[in-house]
PDB file of C-alpha atoms in Angstrom:
ATOM      1  CA  GLY L   1      15.121  -1.823  15.050  1.00 56.00           C
ATOM      2  CA  ALA L   2      14.012  -4.584  12.727  1.00 82.00           C
ATOM      3  CA  GLY L   3      11.324  -3.831  10.216  1.00 92.00           C
ATOM      4  CA  VAL L   4       8.576  -6.073   8.926  1.00 96.00           C
ATOM      5  CA  SER L   5       9.974  -9.278   7.515  1.00 96.00           C
ATOM      6  CA  GLN L   6       8.340 -11.738   5.168  1.00 97.00           C
ATOM      7  CA  THR L   7       9.338 -15.234   4.191  1.00 97.00           C
ATOM      8  CA  PRO L   8       9.928 -16.631   1.727  1.00 97.00           C
ATOM      9  CA  SER L   9      10.898 -13.767  -0.534  1.00 96.00           C
ATOM     10  CA  ASN L  10       9.996 -15.863  -3.551  1.00 97.00           C
ATOM     11  CA  LYS L  11       7.759 -18.874  -3.866  1.00 97.00           C
ATOM     12  CA  VAL L  12       7.182 -20.883  -7.020  1.00 98.00           C
ATOM     13  CA  THR L  13       4.512 -23.531  -6.878  1.00 97.00           C
ATOM     14  CA  GLU L  14       2.365 -25.602  -9.182  1.00 97.00           C
ATOM     15  CA  LYS L  15      -1.297 -25.101  -9.788  1.00 97.00           C
ATOM     16  CA  GLY L  16      -3.351 -26.891  -7.175  1.00 97.00           C
ATOM     17  CA  LYS L  17      -0.709 -26.851  -4.453  1.00 97.00           C
ATOM     18  CA  TYR L  18      -0.981 -25.354  -0.974  1.00 98.00           C
ATOM     19  CA  VAL L  19       1.261 -22.474   0.125  1.00 98.00           C
ATOM     20  CA  GLU L  20       1.940 -20.587   3.331  1.00 98.00           C
ATOM     21  CA  LEU L  21       3.376 -17.099   3.460  1.00 98.00           C
ATOM     22  CA  ARG L  22       4.751 -15.738   6.711  1.00 98.00           C
ATOM     23  CA  CYS L  23       4.870 -12.226   8.111  1.00 98.00           C
ATOM     24  CA  ASP L  24       6.836 -11.032  11.150  1.00 97.00           C
ATOM     25  CA  PRO L  25       5.584  -7.578  12.124  1.00 96.00           C
ATOM     26  CA  ILE L  26       7.522  -4.964  14.002  1.00 94.00           C
ATOM     27  CA  SER L  27       7.691  -5.904  17.670  1.00 92.00           C
ATOM     28  CA  GLY L  28       4.873  -4.321  19.631  1.00 89.00           C
ATOM     29  CA  HIS L  29       2.692  -3.542  16.634  1.00 91.00           C
ATOM     30  CA  THR L  30      -0.812  -4.778  17.305  1.00 90.00           C
ATOM     31  CA  ALA L  31      -2.309  -4.085  13.888  1.00 91.00           C
ATOM     32  CA  LEU L  32      -1.331  -6.273  10.931  1.00 94.00           C
ATOM     33  CA  TYR L  33      -2.516  -6.058   7.332  1.00 95.00           C
ATOM     34  CA  TRP L  34      -2.113  -8.258   4.268  1.00 97.00           C
ATOM     35  CA  TYR L  35      -2.289  -6.802   0.774  1.00 97.00           C
ATOM     36  CA  ARG L  36      -1.833  -8.320  -2.677  1.00 98.00           C
ATOM     37  CA  GLN L  37      -0.130  -6.471  -5.485  1.00 97.00           C
ATOM     38  CA  SER L  38      -0.509  -7.661  -9.048  1.00 95.00           C
ATOM     39  CA  LEU L  39       1.847  -6.498 -11.762  1.00 92.00           C
ATOM     40  CA  GLY L  40       1.292  -2.870 -12.652  1.00 90.00           C
ATOM     41  CA  GLN L  41      -1.330  -2.375  -9.956  1.00 93.00           C
ATOM     42  CA  GLY L  42      -1.499  -0.849  -6.518  1.00 95.00           C
ATOM     43  CA  PRO L  43      -1.728  -3.062  -3.449  1.00 96.00           C
ATOM     44  CA  GLU L  44      -5.189  -4.431  -2.706  1.00 96.00           C
ATOM     45  CA  PHE L  45      -6.362  -5.082   0.841  1.00 95.00           C
ATOM     46  CA  LEU L  46      -6.907  -8.687   1.872  1.00 96.00           C
ATOM     47  CA  ILE L  47      -7.270  -8.894   5.646  1.00 95.00           C
ATOM     48  CA  TYR L  48      -6.652  -6.946   8.839  1.00 92.00           C
ATOM     49  CA  PHE L  49      -5.778  -8.286  12.291  1.00 92.00           C
ATOM     50  CA  GLN L  50      -6.063  -6.418  15.534  1.00 88.00           C
ATOM     51  CA  GLY L  51      -4.233  -8.620  17.996  1.00 87.00           C
ATOM     52  CA  THR L  52      -5.106 -12.249  17.361  1.00 89.00           C
ATOM     53  CA  GLY L  53      -8.447 -11.707  15.703  1.00 87.00           C
ATOM     54  CA  ALA L  54      -9.225 -10.991  12.074  1.00 86.00           C
ATOM     55  CA  ALA L  55     -11.117  -7.727  12.385  1.00 84.00           C
ATOM     56  CA  ASP L  56     -11.822  -7.458   8.666  1.00 89.00           C
ATOM     57  CA  ASP L  57     -11.348 -10.258   6.139  1.00 91.00           C
ATOM     58  CA  SER L  58     -13.589  -8.777   3.481  1.00 91.00           C
ATOM     59  CA  GLY L  59     -10.716  -8.449   1.004  1.00 93.00           C
ATOM     60  CA  LEU L  60      -9.983 -12.173   0.796  1.00 96.00           C
ATOM     61  CA  PRO L  61     -10.970 -13.146  -2.769  1.00 95.00           C
ATOM     62  CA  ASN L  62     -12.512 -16.546  -1.922  1.00 95.00           C
ATOM     63  CA  ASP L  63     -12.452 -19.348   0.618  1.00 95.00           C
ATOM     64  CA  ARG L  64      -9.157 -20.723  -0.697  1.00 97.00           C
ATOM     65  CA  PHE L  65      -7.487 -17.881   1.184  1.00 97.00           C
ATOM     66  CA  PHE L  66      -7.134 -17.936   4.952  1.00 96.00           C
ATOM     67  CA  ALA L  67      -4.909 -16.140   7.435  1.00 97.00           C
ATOM     68  CA  VAL L  68      -4.072 -16.602  11.093  1.00 96.00           C
ATOM     69  CA  ARG L  69      -2.256 -14.737  13.813  1.00 95.00           C
ATOM     70  CA  PRO L  70      -2.498 -17.080  16.789  1.00 93.00           C
ATOM     71  CA  GLU L  71      -0.316 -15.207  19.259  1.00 92.00           C
ATOM     72  CA  GLY L  72      -0.902 -11.686  18.066  1.00 89.00           C
ATOM     73  CA  SER L  73       2.482 -11.363  16.437  1.00 93.00           C
ATOM     74  CA  VAL L  74       3.507 -13.537  13.483  1.00 97.00           C
ATOM     75  CA  SER L  75       0.865 -14.044  10.827  1.00 97.00           C
ATOM     76  CA  THR L  76       0.549 -16.707   8.145  1.00 98.00           C
ATOM     77  CA  LEU L  77      -1.411 -16.314   4.934  1.00 98.00           C
ATOM     78  CA  LYS L  78      -2.527 -19.681   3.607  1.00 98.00           C
ATOM     79  CA  ILE L  79      -3.661 -20.364   0.062  1.00 98.00           C
ATOM     80  CA  GLN L  80      -5.208 -23.695  -0.856  1.00 97.00           C
ATOM     81  CA  ARG L  81      -5.478 -25.175  -4.346  1.00 97.00           C
ATOM     82  CA  THR L  82      -3.466 -22.352  -5.864  1.00 97.00           C
ATOM     83  CA  GLU L  83      -4.435 -21.013  -9.265  1.00 97.00           C
ATOM     84  CA  ARG L  84      -2.362 -19.135 -11.827  1.00 96.00           C
ATOM     85  CA  GLY L  85      -4.364 -16.014 -11.060  1.00 96.00           C
ATOM     86  CA  ASP L  86      -3.022 -16.063  -7.504  1.00 97.00           C
ATOM     87  CA  SER L  87       0.405 -15.076  -8.826  1.00 97.00           C
ATOM     88  CA  ALA L  88       1.274 -11.712  -7.296  1.00 97.00           C
ATOM     89  CA  VAL L  89       3.385 -10.063  -4.617  1.00 97.00           C
ATOM     90  CA  TYR L  90       1.858 -10.508  -1.196  1.00 98.00           C
ATOM     91  CA  LEU L  91       2.634  -7.619   1.116  1.00 97.00           C
ATOM     92  CA  CYS L  92       2.355  -7.487   4.868  1.00 97.00           C
ATOM     93  CA  ALA L  93       2.196  -4.279   6.875  1.00 95.00           C
ATOM     94  CA  SER L  94       2.010  -3.509  10.572  1.00 93.00           C
ATOM     95  CA  SER L  95       1.211  -0.442  12.604  1.00 90.00           C
ATOM     96  CA  LEU L  96       1.490   0.426  16.252  1.00 86.00           C
ATOM     97  CA  THR L  97      -2.235   0.396  16.912  1.00 75.00           C
ATOM     98  CA  GLN L  98      -5.406   0.193  14.920  1.00 65.00           C
ATOM     99  CA  GLY L  99      -6.398   3.326  13.131  1.00 64.00           C
ATOM    100  CA  VAL L 100      -4.851   5.494  10.525  1.00 65.00           C
ATOM    101  CA  ASN L 101      -1.335   5.285  11.750  1.00 72.00           C
ATOM    102  CA  GLU L 102       1.605   4.854   9.444  1.00 82.00           C
ATOM    103  CA  GLN L 103       1.777   1.324   8.123  1.00 88.00           C
ATOM    104  CA  PHE L 104       5.227  -0.173   7.778  1.00 92.00           C
ATOM    105  CA  PHE L 105       5.441  -2.570   4.880  1.00 94.00           C
ATOM    106  CA  GLY L 106       7.572  -5.645   4.465  1.00 95.00           C
ATOM    107  CA  PRO L 107       9.470  -6.489   1.278  1.00 94.00           C
ATOM    108  CA  GLY L 108       6.755  -8.875   0.131  1.00 96.00           C
ATOM    109  CA  THR L 109       6.607 -12.468  -1.047  1.00 97.00           C
ATOM    110  CA  ARG L 110       6.502 -12.950  -4.790  1.00 97.00           C
ATOM    111  CA  LEU L 111       4.252 -15.924  -5.481  1.00 98.00           C
ATOM    112  CA  THR L 112       4.350 -17.578  -8.881  1.00 98.00           C
ATOM    113  CA  VAL L 113       1.870 -20.303  -9.674  1.00 97.00           C
ATOM    114  CA  LEU L 114       2.857 -22.338 -12.733  1.00 96.00           C
TER     115      LEU L 114
ATOM    116  CA  ALA A   1     -15.470   2.221  -8.635  1.00 65.00           C
ATOM    117  CA  GLN A   2     -11.883   3.200  -8.099  1.00 79.00           C
ATOM    118  CA  LYS A   3     -11.567   5.212  -4.904  1.00 93.00           C
ATOM    119  CA  VAL A   4      -8.150   6.581  -5.857  1.00 97.00           C
ATOM    120  CA  THR A   5      -7.207   7.532  -9.395  1.00 97.00           C
ATOM    121  CA  GLN A   6      -3.683   8.209 -10.525  1.00 97.00           C
ATOM    122  CA  ALA A   7      -4.151   9.067 -14.162  1.00 95.00           C
ATOM    123  CA  GLN A   8      -0.446   9.289 -14.966  1.00 97.00           C
ATOM    124  CA  THR A   9       0.877   5.796 -15.523  1.00 96.00           C
ATOM    125  CA  GLU A  10       4.422   6.848 -16.334  1.00 97.00           C
ATOM    126  CA  ILE A  11       6.349  10.104 -16.172  1.00 97.00           C
ATOM    127  CA  SER A  12       9.896  10.714 -17.367  1.00 97.00           C
ATOM    128  CA  VAL A  13      11.861  13.813 -16.487  1.00 97.00           C
ATOM    129  CA  VAL A  14      15.459  14.914 -16.592  1.00 97.00           C
ATOM    130  CA  GLU A  15      17.304  15.537 -13.374  1.00 97.00           C
ATOM    131  CA  LYS A  16      16.620  18.920 -11.737  1.00 97.00           C
ATOM    132  CA  GLU A  17      13.222  19.253 -13.356  1.00 97.00           C
ATOM    133  CA  ASP A  18      10.184  19.704 -11.132  1.00 97.00           C
ATOM    134  CA  VAL A  19       7.483  17.055 -11.454  1.00 98.00           C
ATOM    135  CA  THR A  20       3.934  16.780 -10.116  1.00 98.00           C
ATOM    136  CA  LEU A  21       2.157  13.490  -9.560  1.00 98.00           C
ATOM    137  CA  ASP A  22      -1.612  13.720  -9.601  1.00 98.00           C
ATOM    138  CA  CYS A  23      -4.023  11.955  -7.274  1.00 98.00           C
ATOM    139  CA  VAL A  24      -7.807  12.214  -7.296  1.00 98.00           C
ATOM    140  CA  TYR A  25      -9.867  10.414  -4.689  1.00 97.00           C
ATOM    141  CA  GLU A  26     -13.514   9.592  -4.149  1.00 95.00           C
ATOM    142  CA  THR A  27     -15.226   9.091  -0.796  1.00 93.00           C
ATOM    143  CA  ARG A  28     -18.513   9.834   0.901  1.00 91.00           C
ATOM    144  CA  ASP A  29     -16.932  10.016   4.335  1.00 89.00           C
ATOM    145  CA  THR A  30     -16.353  13.425   5.847  1.00 89.00           C
ATOM    146  CA  THR A  31     -13.419  12.079   7.826  1.00 88.00           C
ATOM    147  CA  TYR A  32     -10.743  10.387   5.799  1.00 91.00           C
ATOM    148  CA  TYR A  33      -6.993  10.231   5.429  1.00 91.00           C
ATOM    149  CA  LEU A  34      -4.754  10.463   2.418  1.00 93.00           C
ATOM    150  CA  PHE A  35      -1.302   8.990   2.021  1.00 94.00           C
ATOM    151  CA  TRP A  36       1.582   8.868  -0.391  1.00 96.00           C
ATOM    152  CA  TYR A  37       3.933   5.907  -0.525  1.00 96.00           C
ATOM    153  CA  LYS A  38       7.090   5.399  -2.578  1.00 97.00           C
ATOM    154  CA  GLN A  39       8.000   1.973  -3.986  1.00 96.00           C
ATOM    155  CA  PRO A  40      11.602   1.920  -5.221  1.00 93.00           C
ATOM    156  CA  PRO A  41      12.904  -0.907  -7.411  1.00 89.00           C
ATOM    157  CA  SER A  42      13.657  -2.926  -4.269  1.00 86.00           C
ATOM    158  CA  GLY A  43       9.894  -3.259  -3.856  1.00 87.00           C
ATOM    159  CA  GLU A  44       9.381  -2.146  -0.269  1.00 89.00           C
ATOM    160  CA  LEU A  45       6.727   0.542   0.175  1.00 94.00           C
ATOM    161  CA  VAL A  46       8.026   3.602   1.998  1.00 93.00           C
ATOM    162  CA  PHE A  47       5.644   5.956   3.788  1.00 92.00           C
ATOM    163  CA  LEU A  48       5.957   9.605   2.731  1.00 94.00           C
ATOM    164  CA  ILE A  49       3.021  11.503   4.200  1.00 92.00           C
ATOM    165  CA  ARG A  50      -0.398  11.230   5.859  1.00 90.00           C
ATOM    166  CA  ARG A  51      -2.953  14.013   5.720  1.00 91.00           C
ATOM    167  CA  ASN A  52      -6.408  14.091   7.328  1.00 89.00           C
ATOM    168  CA  SER A  53      -9.465  15.561   5.675  1.00 91.00           C
ATOM    169  CA  PHE A  54      -9.678  18.494   8.089  1.00 90.00           C
ATOM    170  CA  ASP A  55      -6.224  19.808   7.344  1.00 87.00           C
ATOM    171  CA  GLU A  56      -5.987  21.427   3.938  1.00 84.00           C
ATOM    172  CA  GLN A  57      -2.724  23.175   4.579  1.00 84.00           C
ATOM    173  CA  ASN A  58      -0.090  22.377   2.032  1.00 86.00           C
ATOM    174  CA  GLU A  59       2.969  20.633   3.360  1.00 87.00           C
ATOM    175  CA  ILE A  60       6.589  20.880   2.389  1.00 89.00           C
ATOM    176  CA  SER A  61       9.335  18.495   3.360  1.00 90.00           C
ATOM    177  CA  GLY A  62      12.637  19.255   1.720  1.00 94.00           C
ATOM    178  CA  ARG A  63      12.182  18.816  -2.014  1.00 95.00           C
ATOM    179  CA  TYR A  64       8.748  17.256  -1.541  1.00 96.00           C
ATOM    180  CA  SER A  65       5.492  19.176  -1.289  1.00 95.00           C
ATOM    181  CA  TRP A  66       1.854  18.180  -1.227  1.00 95.00           C
ATOM    182  CA  ASN A  67      -1.203  20.132  -2.345  1.00 95.00           C
ATOM    183  CA  PHE A  68      -4.495  18.971  -0.815  1.00 95.00           C
ATOM    184  CA  GLN A  69      -7.648  20.478  -2.297  1.00 94.00           C
ATOM    185  CA  LYS A  70     -10.978  19.159  -1.058  1.00 93.00           C
ATOM    186  CA  SER A  71     -12.871  21.191  -3.633  1.00 93.00           C
ATOM    187  CA  THR A  72     -11.372  19.084  -6.410  1.00 95.00           C
ATOM    188  CA  SER A  73     -10.786  15.914  -4.325  1.00 96.00           C
ATOM    189  CA  SER A  74      -7.137  16.019  -5.180  1.00 96.00           C
ATOM    190  CA  PHE A  75      -3.954  15.377  -3.266  1.00 96.00           C
ATOM    191  CA  ASN A  76      -1.076  16.104  -5.605  1.00 97.00           C
ATOM    192  CA  PHE A  77       2.586  15.511  -4.922  1.00 97.00           C
ATOM    193  CA  THR A  78       5.395  17.671  -6.298  1.00 97.00           C
ATOM    194  CA  ILE A  79       9.079  16.874  -6.333  1.00 97.00           C
ATOM    195  CA  THR A  80      11.259  19.910  -6.848  1.00 97.00           C
ATOM    196  CA  ALA A  81      14.645  19.578  -8.516  1.00 97.00           C
ATOM    197  CA  SER A  82      14.198  15.871  -9.120  1.00 97.00           C
ATOM    198  CA  GLN A  83      17.090  13.465  -8.678  1.00 97.00           C
ATOM    199  CA  VAL A  84      17.834  10.044 -10.124  1.00 96.00           C
ATOM    200  CA  VAL A  85      17.182   8.517  -6.681  1.00 95.00           C
ATOM    201  CA  ASP A  86      13.587   9.719  -6.935  1.00 97.00           C
ATOM    202  CA  SER A  87      12.958   7.115  -9.620  1.00 97.00           C
ATOM    203  CA  ALA A  88      10.283   4.803  -8.224  1.00 97.00           C
ATOM    204  CA  VAL A  89       6.600   4.013  -8.360  1.00 97.00           C
ATOM    205  CA  TYR A  90       4.557   6.410  -6.254  1.00 98.00           C
ATOM    206  CA  PHE A  91       1.211   5.422  -4.809  1.00 98.00           C
ATOM    207  CA  CYS A  92      -1.530   7.604  -3.455  1.00 97.00           C
ATOM    208  CA  ALA A  93      -3.845   5.930  -0.942  1.00 95.00           C
ATOM    209  CA  LEU A  94      -7.045   6.652   0.959  1.00 94.00           C
ATOM    210  CA  SER A  95      -8.308   5.451   4.328  1.00 90.00           C
ATOM    211  CA  GLU A  96     -11.933   6.088   5.268  1.00 87.00           C
ATOM    212  CA  ARG A  97     -13.326   6.618   8.722  1.00 76.00           C
ATOM    213  CA  GLY A  98     -16.378   4.567   7.809  1.00 63.00           C
ATOM    214  CA  SER A  99     -14.500   1.393   6.906  1.00 62.00           C
ATOM    215  CA  THR A 100     -11.846  -0.549   8.731  1.00 63.00           C
ATOM    216  CA  LEU A 101      -9.575   2.033  10.211  1.00 65.00           C
ATOM    217  CA  GLY A 102      -6.237   1.802   8.532  1.00 75.00           C
ATOM    218  CA  ARG A 103      -7.445  -0.172   5.504  1.00 87.00           C
ATOM    219  CA  LEU A 104      -5.769   1.542   2.590  1.00 91.00           C
ATOM    220  CA  TYR A 105      -7.232   1.918  -0.867  1.00 94.00           C
ATOM    221  CA  PHE A 106      -4.360   2.448  -3.284  1.00 96.00           C
ATOM    222  CA  GLY A 107      -4.272   3.985  -6.717  1.00 97.00           C
ATOM    223  CA  ARG A 108      -2.544   2.147  -9.540  1.00 96.00           C
ATOM    224  CA  GLY A 109       0.624   4.143  -9.058  1.00 97.00           C
ATOM    225  CA  THR A 110       2.748   6.430 -11.193  1.00 98.00           C
ATOM    226  CA  GLN A 111       6.105   5.186 -12.408  1.00 97.00           C
ATOM    227  CA  LEU A 112       8.527   8.110 -12.213  1.00 98.00           C
ATOM    228  CA  THR A 113      11.815   7.867 -14.071  1.00 97.00           C
ATOM    229  CA  VAL A 114      14.390  10.583 -13.551  1.00 97.00           C
ATOM    230  CA  TRP A 115      17.168  10.588 -16.156  1.00 97.00           C
ATOM    231  CA  PRO A 116      20.618  11.966 -15.397  1.00 95.00           C
TER     232      PRO A 116
END
C-alpha cells in the first residue's frame, strides 16, 4: 500500500512569506506527527494529532507555526512570516494508533527560506 | 538536556567489517521505549527496531543485533559483516511513558559509511 506522502518535496520561499506543507498519512492511521530536521541533527518533535485534534503541540517553536488536520486524515503545517532559521526538512509520520507503535515517516519537505 | 546521545558523529568502515553504533539515553520514567531508525541518502526514515524498558534481551535480526543494558542506559546497535548498502545515517530514539505516547526524542545520528 501507499506510504506517507508529503508535498511539496521542496519549497523555496522568501523571508516573510507564508507557506503550507501537506502530509497524507497512511490510510487508517489515526496518529500523525510532525517533526523538523535541521542539517546534521536528528528530527525534533513539533506536534502530534490523534484524530482531528492536536493532542500535543508543545514542540511548535512559536506562534508562527500552526497545524491542522480537519478530517482526521490529511494534515497541513502552516508557517507564517517565515524566517531563515525555519529552513529545514519537515517530516511527517503516522502510526496506526496512539502509543508507541512504529511510526512510518514520509520523505519530508525541504523548506528553504531565502 | 539531551535525552538521547549518539557520541559517534561519523564512522567509516570497509565492507565486511563489524561496526557498533552507540546510543546512551536519559529518562526518569520506568516505562519507556527505545528505537533505531535508518535514514539512507534518499532521506526517508526507516524503522529498524523497538524495544521496551522491561525487555533487556538482546535481539538479532540477520546481520543486525541490538544490545540493551539498563544498567548503563545504553542501547547499542551492531552490524555484522557490513555492506555498502548499510551506508546511511542511523538514529536512536526514545519514547517516554510519561510524555505524549509516541513522541520520539532522537539523537543527533551517526553517519555510517561503508567502503567497498
